[in-house]
Amino acid sequence: MTASNGVPAEAARRHAELSQEIDEANYRYYVLDSPTLSDAEYDRLMRELRALEDEYPELVTPDSPTQRVGAPLITEFATVPHLERMQSLDNAMNVEDLLAWDERVVKEVGKVAAYLCEPKIDGLAIALVYENGRLVRGVTRGDGRAGEDVTLNVRTIDSVPTRLTGEGWPEVLEVRGEVFLTVEGFHQVNEAQAEAGKPPFANPRNAAAGSLRQKDPRVTARRPLDMLVHGFGAWRGGKRPDSQSGSYELMRGWGLPVSDRYRVVQTMDEVRAYIEYYGEHRHDTAYEIDGVVVKVDQFPLQRRLGSTSRAPRWAIAWKYPPEEVNTKLLDIKVGVGRTGRITPYGVMQPVEVAGSVVAYATLHNEREVKRKGVLIGDTVVLRKAGDVIPEIVAPVPGLRDGSEREFSMPTHCPECGTKLEREKESDVDIRCPNARRCPAQLRERLFFVAGRSAFDIDALGYVGATALTQPLEPSEPPVENEGDLFDLTVEQLLPIKTVVRDQRTGLPRIDEKTGEPKVVTFFANKEGRPKKIVHKLLQELEEAKKQPLWRVLVALSIRHVGPSVAQDLAREMRSMDAIRNASEEELAAVEGVGPTIATSIKDWFAVDWHREIVDKWAAAGVRMEDETTAGPRPLEGVSVVITGSLEEFSRDSATEAVQERGGRVSGSVSKKTDFVVVGESPGSKYDKAVKLGVPVLDEAGFRVLLNEGPEAAKNVTQSGDA
Ligand code: IVH
């Protein structure tokens, strides 16, 4: 028998067979880097193919292996239709949604005997077509009707079999599943990116998507992509299973990657327990999961329930609150800090991430904006760092449309218009030098003066600090700067109206009803009489005058002088006058204070209006020296570190108790540390103490130290006092 072109059928069949084998061998050699044929065998196949083509030149087509060399490269992904439509899932965001879904199901088909629950993997949907057990195509989801042909790339995934094993598979099987990177694989990919000088991927999902859509399958082959099955589309021939779980077990038997985390349960209570379990063990899986998918297990019921245009009625996705989301970066603005530092921050389309709505995130400085490569208008990946502080992780460059623009640092202060400066050429930060009059700096400083690490005045929050420095009426603010704080009177406070500002950005808040900036009378009620806060404020100001010297020092906002340095200074120098009159050398000689800090202190006191602040506070009765304890100083020369929370002491009162007795409290454990005091849930400082053999005291031991001194305390330590 001959084919129409005069080539015998047997020769044509053999040609096709050889071509396929050689293609496969080429692929394994060039793309997967794991040849399965020896060179000799490969040559033999090639020779046979050439011989056939010599005899029947009609067989020489452009895609014959004899006409091509090397690895196949994808120039463009062809769009191919899915054998059956790929749908999406409806979401349940809360228990009501979930129960409502179940109610609809039960109403339609009666009691459901079995629900299948499985993790919802945060990856990309894929359809794999097996014909007679051979993988012939891998297609991305696309729009659900047709997707991109990524066959060559899919074949590089280790867990995807190119041939099904076992028996009983249908002639055509369209396997559906999720392609993903494990978290570890993701880090691996990013390390390789960094080594190659390329930008890192923002998350495993983006990295998986980028890897699957590589034009060069050799690149995909180096990415540790993985896949798990979550269903099937077309199933032609063979015996069909009668449940979702049945189909999983069949597919597992054919060598397809089926998760062993799925469970079939009988009741909605069990469904909820499954959901709860993964809510708590969300990070126990090697891959990222963003929810749980619940499916009615039996196929007859699935068929009766059918689908909407978008999603099947027999399944629902329970979504956990995302820890990372995409949102639009609408703008990059700058804020002015207490020391004049200009900080860029992102203004975003508000989104919910890890349980709260986020609209702003700091970008730290200009260098950070450049490093992240974000443009205004970008879609960005947003995450809660440590689940608290929102952080812009990276842009999603694939979603740019050309309208994005680069951010440039302003040249002038956004609040006072002063030309911004970089103090040193090498500085990363730029600052507003108008410390004396810049309204932003005044507001931020006053807020800080009242803050926890300074005078600790509860009644003076951000709105109050704004009101005192930027009132709408009267035109002159009652405080020119923080120097006037302790001289405030009720008469000054009552008339003040102010625009409410956002603490994070310093921008005016807008009143939802009027669309105008929100204005408040902060200290007076409607009748013009003092609100409770006035009395509280005046009382707290009175109390604050008795705060120890170190807190007064912190309140001055001297660069580099935070609580720890301030405590060192106060302990050694004892009074504000001593610090003010000390030479740079004397300051630098204080333990914990080096030359940089000494210069900063000297520079600060060299400014007239700075000294005026101190003078005004002193005149108002603020304590300017630490009372020397009359009695002995039992902890003279003793260095203590406190970690964890104590029952009867706040961190500050514990610190002060040590200092009153002449001791020193330090922030980090070293060989020089005499005692580490350990409360509830201590941090790594405890481990370090044990490692260095520093004596550890519990709260009772700490009281012994305070009351009876270091020798007595050594007898009650918790660990070997080596
Ligand atoms: S079942 C008819 N099961 O989530 C659609 N989907 O948000 C049936 N996904 O497009 C999908 N894990 O790509 C199913 N265990 C899982 C899944 C899962 C992740 C993806 C899938 C789907 C998307 C819907």
CSV table of N, CA, C and O in Angstrom, one decimal, residues 455-508:
chain,number,residue,atom,x,y,z
A,455,PHE,N,8.1,62.7,77.6
A,455,PHE,CA,7.4,63.1,78.8
A,455,PHE,C,6.2,62.2,79.1
A,455,PHE,O,5.6,62.3,80.2
A,456,ASP,N,5.7,61.4,78.2
A,456,ASP,CA,4.6,60.5,78.4
A,456,ASP,C,3.4,61.2,78.8
A,456,ASP,O,2.9,61.0,79.9
A,457,ILE,N,2.9,62.1,78.0
A,457,ILE,CA,1.7,62.8,78.3
A,457,ILE,C,0.5,62.3,77.4
A,457,ILE,O,0.4,62.6,76.2
A,458,ASP,N,-0.3,61.4,78.0
A,458,ASP,CA,-1.4,60.7,77.3
A,458,ASP,C,-2.3,61.7,76.6
A,458,ASP,O,-2.8,61.4,75.5
A,459,ALA,N,-2.7,62.8,77.3
A,459,ALA,CA,-3.7,63.7,76.8
A,459,ALA,C,-3.3,64.4,75.5
A,459,ALA,O,-4.1,65.1,74.9
A,460,LEU,N,-2.0,64.4,75.2
A,460,LEU,CA,-1.5,65.1,74.0
A,460,LEU,C,-1.1,64.1,72.9
A,460,LEU,O,0.0,63.6,72.9
A,461,GLY,N,-2.1,63.9,72.0
A,461,GLY,CA,-1.8,63.0,70.9
A,461,GLY,C,-1.5,63.8,69.6
A,461,GLY,O,-1.2,65.0,69.7
A,462,TYR,N,-1.7,63.1,68.5
A,462,TYR,CA,-1.3,63.8,67.3
A,462,TYR,C,-2.2,65.0,66.9
A,462,TYR,O,-1.7,66.0,66.5
A,463,VAL,N,-3.5,64.8,67.1
A,463,VAL,CA,-4.4,65.9,66.8
A,463,VAL,C,-4.2,67.1,67.7
A,463,VAL,O,-4.2,68.2,67.3
A,464,GLY,N,-3.9,66.8,69.0
A,464,GLY,CA,-3.6,67.8,70.0
A,464,GLY,C,-2.4,68.6,69.6
A,464,GLY,O,-2.3,69.8,69.6
A,465,ALA,N,-1.3,67.8,69.2
A,465,ALA,CA,-0.1,68.4,68.8
A,465,ALA,C,-0.3,69.3,67.6
A,465,ALA,O,0.3,70.4,67.5
A,466,THR,N,-1.1,68.8,66.7
A,466,THR,CA,-1.4,69.7,65.5
A,466,THR,C,-2.2,70.9,65.9
A,466,THR,O,-1.8,72.0,65.5
A,467,ALA,N,-3.1,70.8,66.8
A,467,ALA,CA,-3.9,71.9,67.2
A,467,ALA,C,-3.1,73.0,67.9
A,467,ALA,O,-3.3,74.2,67.6
A,468,LEU,N,-2.1,72.6,68.7
A,468,LEU,CA,-1.3,73.5,69.4
A,468,LEU,C,-0.3,74.2,68.5
A,468,LEU,O,0.1,75.3,68.7
A,469,THR,N,0.1,73.6,67.4
A,469,THR,CA,1.1,74.2,66.5
A,469,THR,C,0.5,74.8,65.3
A,469,THR,O,1.1,75.7,64.7
A,470,GLN,N,-0.7,74.3,64.9
A,470,GLN,CA,-1.3,74.8,63.7
A,470,GLN,C,-2.8,75.1,63.8
A,470,GLN,O,-3.6,74.5,63.1
A,471,PRO,N,-3.2,76.0,64.7
A,471,PRO,CA,-4.6,76.2,64.9
A,471,PRO,C,-5.1,77.1,63.7
A,471,PRO,O,-4.4,77.8,63.1
A,472,LEU,N,-6.4,77.0,63.4
A,472,LEU,CA,-7.1,77.9,62.5
A,472,LEU,C,-7.3,79.2,63.1
A,472,LEU,O,-7.3,80.2,62.5
A,473,GLU,N,-7.7,79.1,64.4
A,473,GLU,CA,-8.0,80.3,65.2
A,473,GLU,C,-7.4,80.1,66.6
A,473,GLU,O,-7.5,79.0,67.1
A,474,PRO,N,-6.8,81.0,67.3
A,474,PRO,CA,-6.5,82.3,66.8
A,474,PRO,C,-5.3,82.2,65.8
A,474,PRO,O,-4.7,81.1,65.7
A,475,SER,N,-5.0,83.2,65.2
A,475,SER,CA,-4.0,83.1,64.1
A,475,SER,C,-2.6,82.8,64.7
A,475,SER,O,-1.8,82.1,64.0
A,476,GLU,N,-2.3,83.3,65.9
A,476,GLU,CA,-1.0,82.9,66.5
A,476,GLU,C,-1.1,81.6,67.3
A,476,GLU,O,-2.0,81.6,68.2
A,477,PRO,N,-0.3,80.6,67.0
A,477,PRO,CA,-0.5,79.4,67.8
A,477,PRO,C,0.0,79.7,69.2
A,477,PRO,O,0.8,80.5,69.4
A,478,PRO,N,-0.7,79.0,70.2
A,478,PRO,CA,-0.3,79.2,71.6
A,478,PRO,C,1.1,78.7,71.9
A,478,PRO,O,1.7,79.2,72.9
A,479,VAL,N,1.6,77.8,71.1
A,479,VAL,CA,3.0,77.5,71.3
A,479,VAL,C,3.8,77.8,70.1
A,479,VAL,O,3.5,77.4,69.0
A,480,GLU,N,4.9,78.5,70.3
A,480,GLU,CA,5.8,78.8,69.2
A,480,GLU,C,6.6,77.6,68.9
A,480,GLU,O,6.8,77.3,67.7
A,481,ASN,N,7.0,76.9,69.9
A,481,ASN,CA,7.6,75.6,69.8
A,481,ASN,C,7.4,74.9,71.1
A,481,ASN,O,6.8,75.3,72.0
A,482,GLU,N,8.1,73.7,71.2
A,482,GLU,CA,7.9,72.9,72.4
A,482,GLU,C,8.3,73.6,73.7
A,482,GLU,O,7.9,73.1,74.8
A,483,GLY,N,9.1,74.7,73.6
A,483,GLY,CA,9.5,75.4,74.8
A,483,GLY,C,8.3,75.9,75.6
A,483,GLY,O,8.3,76.1,76.8
A,484,ASP,N,7.2,76.2,74.9
A,484,ASP,CA,6.0,76.9,75.5
A,484,ASP,C,5.1,75.8,76.1
A,484,ASP,O,4.1,76.2,76.7
A,485,LEU,N,5.3,74.6,76.0
A,485,LEU,CA,4.4,73.5,76.3
A,485,LEU,C,3.9,73.6,77.8
A,485,LEU,O,2.7,73.5,78.1
A,486,PHE,N,4.9,73.9,78.7
A,486,PHE,CA,4.5,73.8,80.1
A,486,PHE,C,3.9,75.1,80.6
A,486,PHE,O,3.6,75.2,81.8
A,487,ASP,N,3.8,76.1,79.7
A,487,ASP,CA,3.2,77.4,80.2
A,487,ASP,C,1.8,77.5,79.7
A,487,ASP,O,1.2,78.6,79.8
A,488,LEU,N,1.2,76.5,79.1
A,488,LEU,CA,-0.1,76.6,78.5
A,488,LEU,C,-1.2,76.9,79.5
A,488,LEU,O,-1.1,76.4,80.7
A,489,THR,N,-2.2,77.7,79.2
A,489,THR,CA,-3.3,78.0,80.1
A,489,THR,C,-4.6,77.6,79.4
A,489,THR,O,-4.7,77.5,78.2
A,490,VAL,N,-5.6,77.4,80.3
A,490,VAL,CA,-6.9,77.1,79.8
A,490,VAL,C,-7.4,78.1,78.8
A,490,VAL,O,-8.0,77.8,77.7
A,491,GLU,N,-7.2,79.4,79.0
A,491,GLU,CA,-7.7,80.5,78.1
A,491,GLU,C,-7.1,80.3,76.7
A,491,GLU,O,-7.7,80.6,75.7
A,492,GLN,N,-5.8,79.9,76.7
A,492,GLN,CA,-5.2,79.8,75.4
A,492,GLN,C,-5.8,78.6,74.6
A,492,GLN,O,-5.9,78.6,73.4
A,493,LEU,N,-6.1,77.5,75.4
A,493,LEU,CA,-6.5,76.3,74.7
A,493,LEU,C,-7.9,76.4,74.1
A,493,LEU,O,-8.2,75.9,73.0
A,494,LEU,N,-8.9,77.0,74.8
A,494,LEU,CA,-10.3,77.0,74.5
A,494,LEU,C,-10.6,77.4,73.0
A,494,LEU,O,-11.4,76.7,72.4
A,495,PRO,N,-10.1,78.5,72.5
A,495,PRO,CA,-10.5,78.9,71.2
A,495,PRO,C,-10.0,78.1,70.0
A,495,PRO,O,-10.4,78.3,68.9
A,496,ILE,N,-9.0,77.2,70.3
A,496,ILE,CA,-8.3,76.6,69.2
A,496,ILE,C,-9.1,75.7,68.3
A,496,ILE,O,-9.8,74.7,68.8
A,497,LYS,N,-9.1,75.9,67.0
A,497,LYS,CA,-9.7,75.0,66.0
A,497,LYS,C,-8.6,74.6,65.1
A,497,LYS,O,-7.6,75.3,64.9
A,498,THR,N,-8.7,73.3,64.7
A,498,THR,CA,-7.6,72.9,63.8
A,498,THR,C,-8.1,71.9,62.8
A,498,THR,O,-9.1,71.3,63.0
A,499,VAL,N,-7.3,71.7,61.8
A,499,VAL,CA,-7.6,70.7,60.7
A,499,VAL,C,-7.0,69.4,61.2
A,499,VAL,O,-5.8,69.4,61.6
A,500,VAL,N,-7.8,68.4,61.2
A,500,VAL,CA,-7.3,67.0,61.6
A,500,VAL,C,-6.3,66.5,60.5
A,500,VAL,O,-6.7,66.5,59.3
A,501,ARG,N,-5.2,66.0,61.0
A,501,ARG,CA,-4.2,65.5,60.0
A,501,ARG,C,-4.0,64.0,60.2
A,501,ARG,O,-4.1,63.5,61.4
A,502,ASP,N,-3.7,63.3,59.2
A,502,ASP,CA,-3.3,61.9,59.3
A,502,ASP,C,-2.0,61.7,59.9
A,502,ASP,O,-1.0,62.4,59.4
A,503,GLN,N,-1.9,60.9,60.9
A,503,GLN,CA,-0.6,60.8,61.6
A,503,GLN,C,0.5,60.2,60.7
A,503,GLN,O,1.6,60.5,60.9
A,504,ARG,N,0.1,59.3,59.8
A,504,ARG,CA,1.1,58.7,59.0
A,504,ARG,C,1.7,59.6,57.9
A,504,ARG,O,2.9,59.7,57.6
A,505,THR,N,0.8,60.4,57.4
A,505,THR,CA,1.2,61.2,56.2
A,505,THR,C,1.3,62.7,56.5
A,505,THR,O,1.9,63.4,55.7
A,506,GLY,N,0.7,63.1,57.6
A,506,GLY,CA,0.6,64.6,57.8
A,506,GLY,C,-0.4,65.3,57.0
A,506,GLY,O,-0.6,66.5,57.1
A,507,LEU,N,-1.1,64.6,56.1
A,507,LEU,CA,-2.1,65.2,55.2
A,507,LEU,C,-3.4,65.5,55.9
A,507,LEU,O,-3.8,64.7,56.8
A,508,PRO,N,-4.1,66.6,55.6
A,508,PRO,CA,-5.4,66.8,56.2
A,508,PRO,C,-6.4,65.7,55.9
A,508,PRO,O,-6.4,65.1,54.8
